[in-house]
mmCIF file of C-alpha atoms and ligand atoms in Angstrom:
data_model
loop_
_atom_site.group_PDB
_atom_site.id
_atom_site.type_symbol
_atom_site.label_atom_id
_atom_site.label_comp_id
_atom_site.label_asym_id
_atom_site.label_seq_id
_atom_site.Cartn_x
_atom_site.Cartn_y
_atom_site.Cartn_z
ATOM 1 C CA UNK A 83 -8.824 6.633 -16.118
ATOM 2 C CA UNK A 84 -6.894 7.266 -13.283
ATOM 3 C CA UNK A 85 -5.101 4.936 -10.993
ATOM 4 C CA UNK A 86 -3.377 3.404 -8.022
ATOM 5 C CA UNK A 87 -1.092 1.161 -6.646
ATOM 6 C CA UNK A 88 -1.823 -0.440 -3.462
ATOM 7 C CA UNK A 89 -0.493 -3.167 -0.849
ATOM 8 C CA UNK A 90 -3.109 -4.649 1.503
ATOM 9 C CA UNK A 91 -0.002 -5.079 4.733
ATOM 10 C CA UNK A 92 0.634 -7.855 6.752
ATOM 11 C CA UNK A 93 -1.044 -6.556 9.572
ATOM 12 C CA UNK A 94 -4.393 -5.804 7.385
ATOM 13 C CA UNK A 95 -4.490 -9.476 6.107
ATOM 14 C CA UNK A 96 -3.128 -11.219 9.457
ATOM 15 C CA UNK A 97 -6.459 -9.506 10.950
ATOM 16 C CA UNK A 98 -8.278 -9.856 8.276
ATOM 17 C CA UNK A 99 -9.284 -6.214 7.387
ATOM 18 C CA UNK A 100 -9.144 -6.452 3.444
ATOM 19 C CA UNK A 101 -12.616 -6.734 3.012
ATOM 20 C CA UNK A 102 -13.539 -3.696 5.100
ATOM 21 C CA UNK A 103 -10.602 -1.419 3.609
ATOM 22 C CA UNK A 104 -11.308 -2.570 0.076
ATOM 23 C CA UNK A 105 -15.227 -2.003 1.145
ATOM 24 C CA UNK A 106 -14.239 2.045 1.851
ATOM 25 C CA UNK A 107 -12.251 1.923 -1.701
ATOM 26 C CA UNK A 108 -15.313 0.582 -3.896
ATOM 27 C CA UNK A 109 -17.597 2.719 -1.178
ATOM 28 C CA UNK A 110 -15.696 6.248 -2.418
ATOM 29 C CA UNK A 111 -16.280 4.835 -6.019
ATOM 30 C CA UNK A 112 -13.317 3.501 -6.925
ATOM 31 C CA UNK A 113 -13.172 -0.317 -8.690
ATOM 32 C CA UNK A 114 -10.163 -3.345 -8.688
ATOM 33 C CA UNK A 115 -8.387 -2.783 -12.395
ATOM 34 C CA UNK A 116 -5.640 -5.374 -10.819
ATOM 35 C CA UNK A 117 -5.390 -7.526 -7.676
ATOM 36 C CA UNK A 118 -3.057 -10.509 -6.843
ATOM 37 C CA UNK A 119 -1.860 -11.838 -3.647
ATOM 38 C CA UNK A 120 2.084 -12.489 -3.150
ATOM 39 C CA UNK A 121 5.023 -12.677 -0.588
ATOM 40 C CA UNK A 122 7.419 -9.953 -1.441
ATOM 41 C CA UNK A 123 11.133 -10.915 -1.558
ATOM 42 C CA UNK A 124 13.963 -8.680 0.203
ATOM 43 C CA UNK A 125 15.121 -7.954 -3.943
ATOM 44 C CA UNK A 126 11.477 -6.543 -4.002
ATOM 45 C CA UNK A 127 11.058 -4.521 -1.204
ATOM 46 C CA UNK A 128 14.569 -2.614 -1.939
ATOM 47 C CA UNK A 129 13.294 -1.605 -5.090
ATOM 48 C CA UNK A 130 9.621 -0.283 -3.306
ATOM 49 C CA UNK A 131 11.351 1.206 0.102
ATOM 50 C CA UNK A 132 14.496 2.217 -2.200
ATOM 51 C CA UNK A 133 13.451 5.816 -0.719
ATOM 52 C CA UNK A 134 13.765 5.047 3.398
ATOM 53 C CA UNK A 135 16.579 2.198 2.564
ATOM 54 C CA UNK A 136 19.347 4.049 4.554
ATOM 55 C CA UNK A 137 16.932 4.834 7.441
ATOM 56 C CA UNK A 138 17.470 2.869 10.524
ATOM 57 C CA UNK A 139 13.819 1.445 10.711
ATOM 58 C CA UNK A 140 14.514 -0.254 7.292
ATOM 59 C CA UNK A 141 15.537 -3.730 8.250
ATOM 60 C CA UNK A 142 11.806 -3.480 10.519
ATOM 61 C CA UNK A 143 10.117 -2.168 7.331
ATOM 62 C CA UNK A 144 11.208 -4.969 5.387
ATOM 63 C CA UNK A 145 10.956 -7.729 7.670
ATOM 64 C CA UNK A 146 7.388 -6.946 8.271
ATOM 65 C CA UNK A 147 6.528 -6.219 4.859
ATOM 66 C CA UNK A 148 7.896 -10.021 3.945
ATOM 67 C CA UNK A 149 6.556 -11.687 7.074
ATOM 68 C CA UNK A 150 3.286 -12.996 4.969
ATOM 69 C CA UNK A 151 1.912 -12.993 2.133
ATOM 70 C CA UNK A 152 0.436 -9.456 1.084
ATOM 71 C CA UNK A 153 -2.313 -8.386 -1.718
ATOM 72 C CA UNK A 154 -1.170 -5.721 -4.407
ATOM 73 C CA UNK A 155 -4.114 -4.237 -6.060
ATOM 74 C CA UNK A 156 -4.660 -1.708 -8.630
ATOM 75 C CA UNK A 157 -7.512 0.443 -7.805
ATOM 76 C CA UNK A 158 -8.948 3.398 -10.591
ATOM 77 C CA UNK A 159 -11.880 5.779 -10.533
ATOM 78 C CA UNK A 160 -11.285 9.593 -10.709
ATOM 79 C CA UNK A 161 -8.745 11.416 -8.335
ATOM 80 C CA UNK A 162 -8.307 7.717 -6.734
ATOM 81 C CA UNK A 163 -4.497 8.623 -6.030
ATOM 82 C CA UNK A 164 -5.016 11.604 -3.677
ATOM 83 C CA UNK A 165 -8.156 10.004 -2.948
ATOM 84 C CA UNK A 166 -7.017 6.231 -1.402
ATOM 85 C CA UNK A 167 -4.666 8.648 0.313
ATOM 86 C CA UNK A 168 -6.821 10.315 1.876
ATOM 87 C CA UNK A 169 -9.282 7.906 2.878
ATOM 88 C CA UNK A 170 -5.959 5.908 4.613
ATOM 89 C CA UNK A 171 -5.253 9.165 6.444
ATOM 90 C CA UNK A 172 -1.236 9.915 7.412
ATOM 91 C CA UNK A 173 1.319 7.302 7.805
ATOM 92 C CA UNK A 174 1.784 7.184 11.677
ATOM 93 C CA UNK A 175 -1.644 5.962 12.279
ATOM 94 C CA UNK A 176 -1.352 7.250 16.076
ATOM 95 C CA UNK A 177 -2.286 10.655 14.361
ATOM 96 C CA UNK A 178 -4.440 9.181 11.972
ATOM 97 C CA UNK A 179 -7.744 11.152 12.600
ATOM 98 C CA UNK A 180 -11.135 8.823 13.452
ATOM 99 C CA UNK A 181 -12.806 7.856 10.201
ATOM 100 C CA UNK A 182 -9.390 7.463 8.377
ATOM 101 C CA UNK A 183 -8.769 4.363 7.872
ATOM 102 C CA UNK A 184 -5.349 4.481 9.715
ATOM 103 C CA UNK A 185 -6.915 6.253 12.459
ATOM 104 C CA UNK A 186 -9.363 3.504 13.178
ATOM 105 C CA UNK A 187 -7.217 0.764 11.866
ATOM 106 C CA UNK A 188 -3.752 0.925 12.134
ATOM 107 C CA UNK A 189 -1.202 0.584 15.106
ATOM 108 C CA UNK A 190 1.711 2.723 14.295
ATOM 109 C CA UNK A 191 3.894 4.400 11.703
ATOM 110 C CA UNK A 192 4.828 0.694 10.274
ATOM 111 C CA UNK A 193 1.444 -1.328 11.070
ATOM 112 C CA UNK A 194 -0.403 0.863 9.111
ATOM 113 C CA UNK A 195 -3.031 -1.288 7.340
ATOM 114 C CA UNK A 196 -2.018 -0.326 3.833
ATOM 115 C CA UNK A 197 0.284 1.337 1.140
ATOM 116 C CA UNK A 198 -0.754 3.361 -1.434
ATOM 117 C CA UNK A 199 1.167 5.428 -4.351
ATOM 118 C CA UNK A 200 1.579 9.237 -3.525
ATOM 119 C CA UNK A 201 1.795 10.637 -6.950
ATOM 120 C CA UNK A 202 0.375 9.495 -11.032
ATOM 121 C CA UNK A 203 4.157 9.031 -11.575
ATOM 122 C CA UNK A 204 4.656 6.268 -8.442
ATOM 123 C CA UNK A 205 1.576 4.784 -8.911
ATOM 124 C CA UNK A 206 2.765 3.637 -12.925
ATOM 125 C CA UNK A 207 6.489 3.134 -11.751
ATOM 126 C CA UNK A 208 5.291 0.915 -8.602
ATOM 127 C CA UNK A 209 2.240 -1.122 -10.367
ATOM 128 C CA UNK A 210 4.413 -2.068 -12.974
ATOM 129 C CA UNK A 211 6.552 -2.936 -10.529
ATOM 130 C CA UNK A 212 3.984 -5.765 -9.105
ATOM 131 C CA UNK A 213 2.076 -6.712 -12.526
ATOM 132 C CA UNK A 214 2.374 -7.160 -16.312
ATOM 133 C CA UNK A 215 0.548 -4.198 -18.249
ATOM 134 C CA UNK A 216 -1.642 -7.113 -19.464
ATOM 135 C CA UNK A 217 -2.242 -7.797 -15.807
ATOM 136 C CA UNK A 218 -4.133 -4.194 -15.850
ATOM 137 C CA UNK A 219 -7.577 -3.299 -16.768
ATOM 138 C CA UNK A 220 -7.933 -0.153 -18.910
HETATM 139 N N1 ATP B 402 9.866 6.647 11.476
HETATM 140 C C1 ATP B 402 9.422 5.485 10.988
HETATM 141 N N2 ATP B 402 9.446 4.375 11.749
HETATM 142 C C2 ATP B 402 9.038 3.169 11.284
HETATM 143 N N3 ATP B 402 8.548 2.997 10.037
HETATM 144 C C3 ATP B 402 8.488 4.068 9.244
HETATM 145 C C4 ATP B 402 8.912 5.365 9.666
HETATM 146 N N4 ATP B 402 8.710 6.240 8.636
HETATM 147 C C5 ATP B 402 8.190 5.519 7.636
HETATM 148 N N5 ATP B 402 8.060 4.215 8.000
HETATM 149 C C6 ATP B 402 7.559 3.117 7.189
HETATM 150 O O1 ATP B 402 8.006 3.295 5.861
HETATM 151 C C7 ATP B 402 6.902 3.315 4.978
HETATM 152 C C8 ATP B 402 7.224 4.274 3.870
HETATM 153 O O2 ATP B 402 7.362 5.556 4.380
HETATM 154 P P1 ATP B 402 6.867 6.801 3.550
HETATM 155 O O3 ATP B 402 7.510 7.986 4.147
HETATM 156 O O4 ATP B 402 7.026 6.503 2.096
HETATM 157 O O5 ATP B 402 5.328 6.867 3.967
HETATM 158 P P2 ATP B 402 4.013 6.630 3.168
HETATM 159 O O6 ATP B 402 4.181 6.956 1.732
HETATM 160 O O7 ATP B 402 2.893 7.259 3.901
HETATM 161 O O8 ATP B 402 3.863 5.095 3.414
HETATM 162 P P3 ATP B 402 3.441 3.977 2.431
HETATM 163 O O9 ATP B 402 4.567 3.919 1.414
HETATM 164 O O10 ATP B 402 3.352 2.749 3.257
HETATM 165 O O11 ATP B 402 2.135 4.415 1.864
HETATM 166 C C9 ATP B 402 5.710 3.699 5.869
HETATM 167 O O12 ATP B 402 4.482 3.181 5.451
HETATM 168 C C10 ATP B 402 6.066 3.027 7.155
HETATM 169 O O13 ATP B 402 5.662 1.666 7.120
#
């Protein structure tokens, strides 16, 4: 089965959106095969933002990221990976079209509701990142 790797933001659970985003998730067909809330710690979020970490808006990225607790979830179904990326619509939310969940959720290119993995490749390297393959439903 196919599958994701997803982080419910700070901004999503500071105004308390999970249930609504994880509502268009399960709505598109897709099911929870792992979910567990956590803070992230700065050793964490250089490893996950390893790609932007000599971009200027880094230090931002990861002080938001760690400013509360966040929920990593695994989500599976068929296609989910392109699929949760669609259905979040494109990073800066500004041009995040209505219906996306960006686009009628999110703020800006960093208060963007949600991560999720943009290949089968980042979603295995990132979940087991987060959780224990027992963690993991099959
Ligand atoms: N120009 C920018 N200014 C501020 N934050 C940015 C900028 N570009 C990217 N980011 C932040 O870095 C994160 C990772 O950027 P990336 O290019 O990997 O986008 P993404 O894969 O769509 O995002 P995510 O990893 O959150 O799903 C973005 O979600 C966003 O929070």
């Amino acid at each position: 089965m196919d599958k994701t790797f997803v982080i419910f933001k700070p901004d999503c659970m500071a105004k308390g959106l999970v249930g609504q985003v994880l509502a268009r998730f399960e709505s598109a067909g897709f099911s929870i095969a792992a979910a567990k809330m956590i803070q992230l710690t700065p050793e964490k979020l250089r490893e996950h933002y390893a790609h932007v970490a000599d971009k200027p808006f880094f230090p931002e990225i990861a002080e938001f990221m760690g400013s509360r607790p966040v929920i990593v979830a695994v989500l599976k179904g068929e296609g989910v990976v392109a699929k949760v990326r669609d259905l979040l619509g494109p990073t800066d939310s500004t041009k995040a079209p209505a219906g996306t969940i960006r686009g009628d959720l999110g703020e800006n290119m960093m208060i963007n509701v949600c991560h999720a993995s943009d290949s089968d490749e980042n979603a295995q390297i990132e979940t087991d990142r987060f959780f224990d393959p027992a963690e993991v439903l099959g």
